[in-house]
Short mmCIF file of C-alpha atoms (C1' of nucleotides) in Angstrom, two decimals:
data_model
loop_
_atom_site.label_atom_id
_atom_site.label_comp_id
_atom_site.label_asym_id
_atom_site.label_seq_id
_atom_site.Cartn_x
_atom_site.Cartn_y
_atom_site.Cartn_z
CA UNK A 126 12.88 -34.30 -20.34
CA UNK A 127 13.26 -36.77 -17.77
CA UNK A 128 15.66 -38.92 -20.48
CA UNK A 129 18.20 -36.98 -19.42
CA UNK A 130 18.75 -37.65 -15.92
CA UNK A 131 19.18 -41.33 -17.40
CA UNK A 132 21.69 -40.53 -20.21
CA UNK A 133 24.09 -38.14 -17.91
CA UNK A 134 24.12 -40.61 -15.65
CA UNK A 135 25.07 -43.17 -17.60
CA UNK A 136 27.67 -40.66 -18.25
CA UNK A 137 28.71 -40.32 -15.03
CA UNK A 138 27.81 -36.45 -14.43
CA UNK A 139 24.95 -35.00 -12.99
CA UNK A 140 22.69 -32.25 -14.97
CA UNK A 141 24.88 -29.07 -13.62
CA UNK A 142 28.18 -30.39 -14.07
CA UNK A 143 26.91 -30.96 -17.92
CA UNK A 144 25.35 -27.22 -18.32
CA UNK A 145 29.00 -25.84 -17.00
CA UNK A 146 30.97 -28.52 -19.36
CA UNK A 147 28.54 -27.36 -22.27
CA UNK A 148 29.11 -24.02 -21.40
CA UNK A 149 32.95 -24.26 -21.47
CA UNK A 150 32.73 -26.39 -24.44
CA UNK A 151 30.06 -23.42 -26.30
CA UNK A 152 31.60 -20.69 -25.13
CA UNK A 153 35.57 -21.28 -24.23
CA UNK A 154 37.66 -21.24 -21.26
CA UNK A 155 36.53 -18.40 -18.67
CA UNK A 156 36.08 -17.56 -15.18
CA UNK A 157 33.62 -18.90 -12.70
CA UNK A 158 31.29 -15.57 -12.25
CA UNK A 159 30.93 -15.90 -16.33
CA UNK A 160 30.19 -19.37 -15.78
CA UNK A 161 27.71 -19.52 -13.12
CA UNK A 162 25.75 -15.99 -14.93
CA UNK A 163 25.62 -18.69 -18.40
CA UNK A 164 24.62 -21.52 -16.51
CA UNK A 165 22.32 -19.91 -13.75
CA UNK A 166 23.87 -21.29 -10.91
CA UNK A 167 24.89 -19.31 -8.07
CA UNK A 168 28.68 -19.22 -7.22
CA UNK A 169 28.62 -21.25 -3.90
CA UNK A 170 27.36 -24.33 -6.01
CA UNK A 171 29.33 -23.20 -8.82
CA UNK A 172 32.45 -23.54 -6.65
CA UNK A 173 31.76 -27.34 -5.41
CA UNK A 174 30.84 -28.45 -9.12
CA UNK A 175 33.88 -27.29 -10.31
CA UNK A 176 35.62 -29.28 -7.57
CA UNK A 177 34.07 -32.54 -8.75
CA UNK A 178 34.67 -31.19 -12.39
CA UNK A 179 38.58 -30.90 -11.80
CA UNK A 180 38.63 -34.44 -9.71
CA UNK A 181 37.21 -36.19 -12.18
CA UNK A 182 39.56 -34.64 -14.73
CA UNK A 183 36.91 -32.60 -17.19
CA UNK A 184 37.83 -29.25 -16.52
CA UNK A 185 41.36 -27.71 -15.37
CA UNK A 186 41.92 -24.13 -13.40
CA UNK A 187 44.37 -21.95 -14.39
CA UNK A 188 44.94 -19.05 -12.19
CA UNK A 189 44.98 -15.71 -14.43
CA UNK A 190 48.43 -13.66 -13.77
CA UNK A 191 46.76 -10.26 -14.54
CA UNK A 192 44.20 -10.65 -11.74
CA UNK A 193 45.10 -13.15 -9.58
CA UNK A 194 41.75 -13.14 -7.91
CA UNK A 195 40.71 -14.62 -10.90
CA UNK A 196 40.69 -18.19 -12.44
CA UNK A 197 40.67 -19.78 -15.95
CA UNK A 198 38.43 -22.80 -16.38
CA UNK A 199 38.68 -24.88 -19.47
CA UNK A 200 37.18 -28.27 -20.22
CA UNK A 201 40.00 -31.02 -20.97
CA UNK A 202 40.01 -33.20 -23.77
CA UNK A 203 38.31 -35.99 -21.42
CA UNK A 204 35.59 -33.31 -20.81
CA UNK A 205 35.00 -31.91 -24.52
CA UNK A 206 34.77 -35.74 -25.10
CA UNK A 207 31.26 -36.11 -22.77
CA UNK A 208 29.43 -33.54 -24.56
CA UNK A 209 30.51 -34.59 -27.76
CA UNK A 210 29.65 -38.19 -27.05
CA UNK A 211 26.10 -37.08 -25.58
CA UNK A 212 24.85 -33.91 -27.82
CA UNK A 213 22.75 -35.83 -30.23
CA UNK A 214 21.10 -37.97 -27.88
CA UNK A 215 20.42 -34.65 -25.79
CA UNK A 216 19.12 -33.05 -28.49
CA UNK A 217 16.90 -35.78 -29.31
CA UNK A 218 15.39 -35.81 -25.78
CA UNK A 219 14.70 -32.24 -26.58
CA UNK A 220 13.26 -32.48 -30.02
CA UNK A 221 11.34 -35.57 -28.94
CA UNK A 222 9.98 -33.53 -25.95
CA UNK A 223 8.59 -30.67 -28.47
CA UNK A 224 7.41 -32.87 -30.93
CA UNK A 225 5.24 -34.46 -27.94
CA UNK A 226 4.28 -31.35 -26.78
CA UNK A 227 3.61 -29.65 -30.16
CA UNK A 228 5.85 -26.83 -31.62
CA UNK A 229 3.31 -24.00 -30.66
CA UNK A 230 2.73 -24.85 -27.34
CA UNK A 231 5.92 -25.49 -26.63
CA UNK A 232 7.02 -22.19 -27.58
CA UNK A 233 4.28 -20.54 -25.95
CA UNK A 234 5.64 -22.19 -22.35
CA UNK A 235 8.68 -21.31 -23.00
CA UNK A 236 7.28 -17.67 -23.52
CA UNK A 237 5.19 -18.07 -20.33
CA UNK A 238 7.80 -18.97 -18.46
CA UNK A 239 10.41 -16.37 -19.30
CA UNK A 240 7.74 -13.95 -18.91
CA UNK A 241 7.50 -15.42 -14.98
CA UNK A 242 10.90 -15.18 -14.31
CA UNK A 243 10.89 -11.69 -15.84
CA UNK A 244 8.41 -10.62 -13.17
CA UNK A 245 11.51 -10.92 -10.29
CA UNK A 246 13.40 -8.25 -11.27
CA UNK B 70 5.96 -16.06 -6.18
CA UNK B 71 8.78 -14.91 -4.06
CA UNK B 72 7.45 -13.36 -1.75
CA UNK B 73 6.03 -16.46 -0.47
CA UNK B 74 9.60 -17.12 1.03
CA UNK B 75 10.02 -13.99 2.81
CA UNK B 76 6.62 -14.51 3.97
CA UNK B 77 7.80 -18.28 5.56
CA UNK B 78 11.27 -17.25 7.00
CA UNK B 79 9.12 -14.59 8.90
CA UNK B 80 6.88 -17.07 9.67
CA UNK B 81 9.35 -19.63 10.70
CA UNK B 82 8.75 -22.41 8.40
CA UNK B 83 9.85 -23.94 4.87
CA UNK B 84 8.11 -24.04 1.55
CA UNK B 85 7.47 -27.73 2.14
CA UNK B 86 6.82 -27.57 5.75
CA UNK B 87 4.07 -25.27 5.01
CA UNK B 88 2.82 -27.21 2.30
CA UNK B 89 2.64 -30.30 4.39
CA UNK B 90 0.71 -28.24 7.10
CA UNK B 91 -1.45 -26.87 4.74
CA UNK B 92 -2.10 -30.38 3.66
CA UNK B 93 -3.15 -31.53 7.12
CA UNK B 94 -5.03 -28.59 7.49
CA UNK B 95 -7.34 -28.97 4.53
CA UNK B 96 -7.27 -32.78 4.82
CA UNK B 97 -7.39 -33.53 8.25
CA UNK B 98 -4.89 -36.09 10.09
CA UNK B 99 -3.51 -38.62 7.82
CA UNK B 100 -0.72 -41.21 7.26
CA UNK B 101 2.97 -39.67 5.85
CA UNK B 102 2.41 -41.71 2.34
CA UNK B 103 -0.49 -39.92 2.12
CA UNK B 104 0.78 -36.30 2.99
CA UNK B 105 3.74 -37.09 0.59
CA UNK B 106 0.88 -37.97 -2.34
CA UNK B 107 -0.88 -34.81 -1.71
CA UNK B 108 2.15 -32.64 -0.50
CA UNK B 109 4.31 -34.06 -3.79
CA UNK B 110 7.14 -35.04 -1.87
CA UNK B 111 9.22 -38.14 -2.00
CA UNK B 112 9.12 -40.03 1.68
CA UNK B 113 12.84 -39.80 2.63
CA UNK B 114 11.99 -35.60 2.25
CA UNK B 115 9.34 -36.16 4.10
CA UNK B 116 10.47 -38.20 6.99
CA UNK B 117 12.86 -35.31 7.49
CA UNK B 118 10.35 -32.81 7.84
CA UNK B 119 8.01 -33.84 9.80
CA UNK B 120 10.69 -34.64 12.40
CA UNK B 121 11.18 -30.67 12.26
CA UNK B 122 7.23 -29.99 12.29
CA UNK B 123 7.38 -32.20 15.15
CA UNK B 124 10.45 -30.86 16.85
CA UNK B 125 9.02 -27.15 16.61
CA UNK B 126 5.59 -28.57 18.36
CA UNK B 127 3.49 -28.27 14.94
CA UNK B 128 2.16 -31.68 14.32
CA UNK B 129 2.09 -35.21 16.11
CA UNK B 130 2.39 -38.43 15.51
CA UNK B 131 0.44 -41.30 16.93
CA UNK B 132 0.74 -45.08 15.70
CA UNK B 133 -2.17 -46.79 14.00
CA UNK B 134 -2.98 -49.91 16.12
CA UNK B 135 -5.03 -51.61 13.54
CA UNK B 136 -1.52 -50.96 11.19
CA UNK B 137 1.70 -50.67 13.15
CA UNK B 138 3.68 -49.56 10.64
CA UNK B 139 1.39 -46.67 9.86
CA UNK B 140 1.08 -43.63 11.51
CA UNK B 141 -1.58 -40.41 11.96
CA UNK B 142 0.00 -37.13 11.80
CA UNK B 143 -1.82 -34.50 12.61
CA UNK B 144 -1.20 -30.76 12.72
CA UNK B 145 -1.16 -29.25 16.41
CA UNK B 146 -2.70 -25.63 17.58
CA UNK B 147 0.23 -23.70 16.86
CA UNK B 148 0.75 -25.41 13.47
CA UNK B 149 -2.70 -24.79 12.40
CA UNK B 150 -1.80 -21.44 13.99
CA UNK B 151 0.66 -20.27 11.46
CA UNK B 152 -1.38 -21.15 8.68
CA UNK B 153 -4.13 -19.35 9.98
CA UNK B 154 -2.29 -16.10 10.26
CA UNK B 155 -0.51 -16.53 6.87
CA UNK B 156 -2.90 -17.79 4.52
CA UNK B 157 -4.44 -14.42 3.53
CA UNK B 158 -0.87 -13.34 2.48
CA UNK B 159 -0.28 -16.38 0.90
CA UNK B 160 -3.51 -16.04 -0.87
CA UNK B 161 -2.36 -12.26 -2.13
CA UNK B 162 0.80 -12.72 -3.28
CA UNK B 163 -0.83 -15.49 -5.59
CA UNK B 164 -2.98 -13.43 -6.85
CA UNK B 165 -1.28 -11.02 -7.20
CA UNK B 166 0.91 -12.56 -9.53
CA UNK B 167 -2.07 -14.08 -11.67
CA UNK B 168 -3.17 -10.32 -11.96
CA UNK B 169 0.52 -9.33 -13.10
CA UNK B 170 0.71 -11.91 -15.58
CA UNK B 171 -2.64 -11.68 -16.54
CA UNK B 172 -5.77 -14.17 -15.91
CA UNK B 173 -5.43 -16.15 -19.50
CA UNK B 174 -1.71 -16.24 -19.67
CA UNK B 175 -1.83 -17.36 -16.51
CA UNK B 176 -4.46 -20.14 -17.11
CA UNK B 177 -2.42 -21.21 -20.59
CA UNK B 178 0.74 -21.77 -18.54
CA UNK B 179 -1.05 -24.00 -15.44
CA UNK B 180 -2.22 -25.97 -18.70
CA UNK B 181 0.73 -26.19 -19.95
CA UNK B 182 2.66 -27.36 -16.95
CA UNK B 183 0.12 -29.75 -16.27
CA UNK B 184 0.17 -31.44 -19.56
CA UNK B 185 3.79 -31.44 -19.43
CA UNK B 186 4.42 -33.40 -16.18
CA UNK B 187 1.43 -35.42 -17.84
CA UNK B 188 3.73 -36.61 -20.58
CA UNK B 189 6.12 -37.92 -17.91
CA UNK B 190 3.33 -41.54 -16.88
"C1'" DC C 166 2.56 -72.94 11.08
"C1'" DG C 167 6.55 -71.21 8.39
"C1'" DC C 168 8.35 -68.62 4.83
"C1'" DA C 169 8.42 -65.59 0.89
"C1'" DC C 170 6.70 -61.26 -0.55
"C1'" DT C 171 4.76 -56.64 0.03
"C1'" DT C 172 4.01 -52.34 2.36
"C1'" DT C 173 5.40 -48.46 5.38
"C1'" DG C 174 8.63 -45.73 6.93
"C1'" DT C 175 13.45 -44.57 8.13
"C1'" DT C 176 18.41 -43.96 7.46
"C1'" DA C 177 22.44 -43.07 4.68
"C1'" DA C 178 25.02 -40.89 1.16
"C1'" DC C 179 25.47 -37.75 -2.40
"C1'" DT C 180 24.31 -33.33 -4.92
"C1'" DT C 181 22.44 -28.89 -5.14
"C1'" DG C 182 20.06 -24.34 -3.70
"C1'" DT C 183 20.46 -20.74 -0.58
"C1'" DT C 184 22.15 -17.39 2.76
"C1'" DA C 185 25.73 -15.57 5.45
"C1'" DA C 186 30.36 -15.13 6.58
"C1'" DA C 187 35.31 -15.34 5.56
"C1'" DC C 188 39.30 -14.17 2.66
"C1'" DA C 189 42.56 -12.59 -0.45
"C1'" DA C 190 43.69 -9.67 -4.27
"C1'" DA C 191 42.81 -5.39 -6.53
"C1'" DA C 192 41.21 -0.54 -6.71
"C1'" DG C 193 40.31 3.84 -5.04
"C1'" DC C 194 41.61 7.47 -2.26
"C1'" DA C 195 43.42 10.63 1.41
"C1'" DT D 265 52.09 5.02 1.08
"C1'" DG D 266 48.54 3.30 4.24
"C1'" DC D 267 43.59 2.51 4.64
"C1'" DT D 268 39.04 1.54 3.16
"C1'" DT D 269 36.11 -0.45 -0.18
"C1'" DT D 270 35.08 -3.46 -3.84
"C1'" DT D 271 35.46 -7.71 -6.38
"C1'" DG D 272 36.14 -12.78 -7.06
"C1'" DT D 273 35.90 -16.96 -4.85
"C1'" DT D 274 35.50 -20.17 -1.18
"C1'" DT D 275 33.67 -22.16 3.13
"C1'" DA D 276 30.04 -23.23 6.35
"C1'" DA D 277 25.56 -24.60 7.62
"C1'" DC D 278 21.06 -25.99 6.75
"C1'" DA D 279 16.99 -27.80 3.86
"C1'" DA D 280 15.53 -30.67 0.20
"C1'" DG D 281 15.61 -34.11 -4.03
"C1'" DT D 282 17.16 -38.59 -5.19
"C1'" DT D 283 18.52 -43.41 -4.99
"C1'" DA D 284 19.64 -47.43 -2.41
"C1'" DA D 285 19.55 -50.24 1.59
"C1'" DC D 286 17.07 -51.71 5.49
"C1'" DA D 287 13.86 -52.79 9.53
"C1'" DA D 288 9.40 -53.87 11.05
"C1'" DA D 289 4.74 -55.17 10.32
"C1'" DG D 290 1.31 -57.26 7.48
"C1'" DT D 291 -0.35 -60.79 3.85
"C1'" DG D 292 -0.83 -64.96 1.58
"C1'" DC D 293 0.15 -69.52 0.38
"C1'" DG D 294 2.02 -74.23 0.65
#
DNA sequence: CGCACTTTGTTAACTTGTTAAACAAAAGCA
DNA sequence: TGCTTTTGTTTAACAAGTTAACAAAGTGCG
């Protein structure tokens, strides 16, 4: 799992601003509340990601005329371009981390720990 | 789980503050790349917070003469204080959430974390 | 001895989690 | 319409994880 830290920063983004660029590339342009609920961050952070997001030029805000409290966040071309440059080797870190693990007990953490988090509500 | 941090605020103190009491509790004085080992905390984290400990009056510091660069940290009265009036809580809430996710399940998934950081040496 | 190398701990800079407070736009209502 | 409440988002402030740079003390070797 720890691969990853090494690839996205070779990439020049850190794990969160990749989960909100996935999610914008997965999902489509939408608003930050939708955004932070898919990628389980909490608005505050949400907000200053999507500052260093827009700097960097991977994502643009639009503001949306029929609620003006609202934004529109889509990933630019520049952004779409870092996931599609770093999805297989993501996915590899994943299947590799499985594979190490072994199918069943991976699944059976994952399990466990959903159950966990289920217990907070 | 989290009530643990309700239980701290009231308390006064961090997650990792009270883990690094706890740690000088158990353990008895000892130097900060120890408590760091034990406490699982990178130094620069830990640096910071004992300068809080020690700002709030819960543990010392006293240089090793036969090692100047080291030092012995030890917990004061009051810190050994608060862990002394919060343990039994702390002890509940844990086991309380072993009961709630049941003794095996919860066994499998300590296993399971454990072999996971494992794959990480 | 003098100098390179290692160990211990700190500081700095950046990012995020977290809570509380601030704000502006929209909705609901008297 | 004017006022209160709700919703969407941002700002502020503090604690911690992480990496890099650095100072001071100790070690070892020519």
């Amino acid at each position: 799992m720890w691969p990853i830290r090494g690839m996205l920063a070779d990439a020049g983004v850190t794990e969160q601003q990749w989960r909100v660029l996935r999610v914008l590339d997965e999902e489509g342009p939408m608003d930050p509340t939708s955004i932070a609920e898919r990628a389980v961050l909490l608005l505050p952070s949400l907000t200053r990601i999507l500052q260093k997001l827009e700097d960097k030029g991977f994502v643009t805000r639009e503001r949306d005329e029929s609620d003006r409290r609202r934004q529109i966040i889509r990933a630019t071309e520049t952004g779409r371009h870092i996931i599609a440059v770093n999805m297989d080797t993501s996915r590899k870190i994943l299947t590799d981390l499985r594979e190490r693990l072994g199918d069943d007990r991976h699944e059976v953490l994952i399990d466990l720990l959903n159950e966990l988090t289920a217990l907070d509500d």
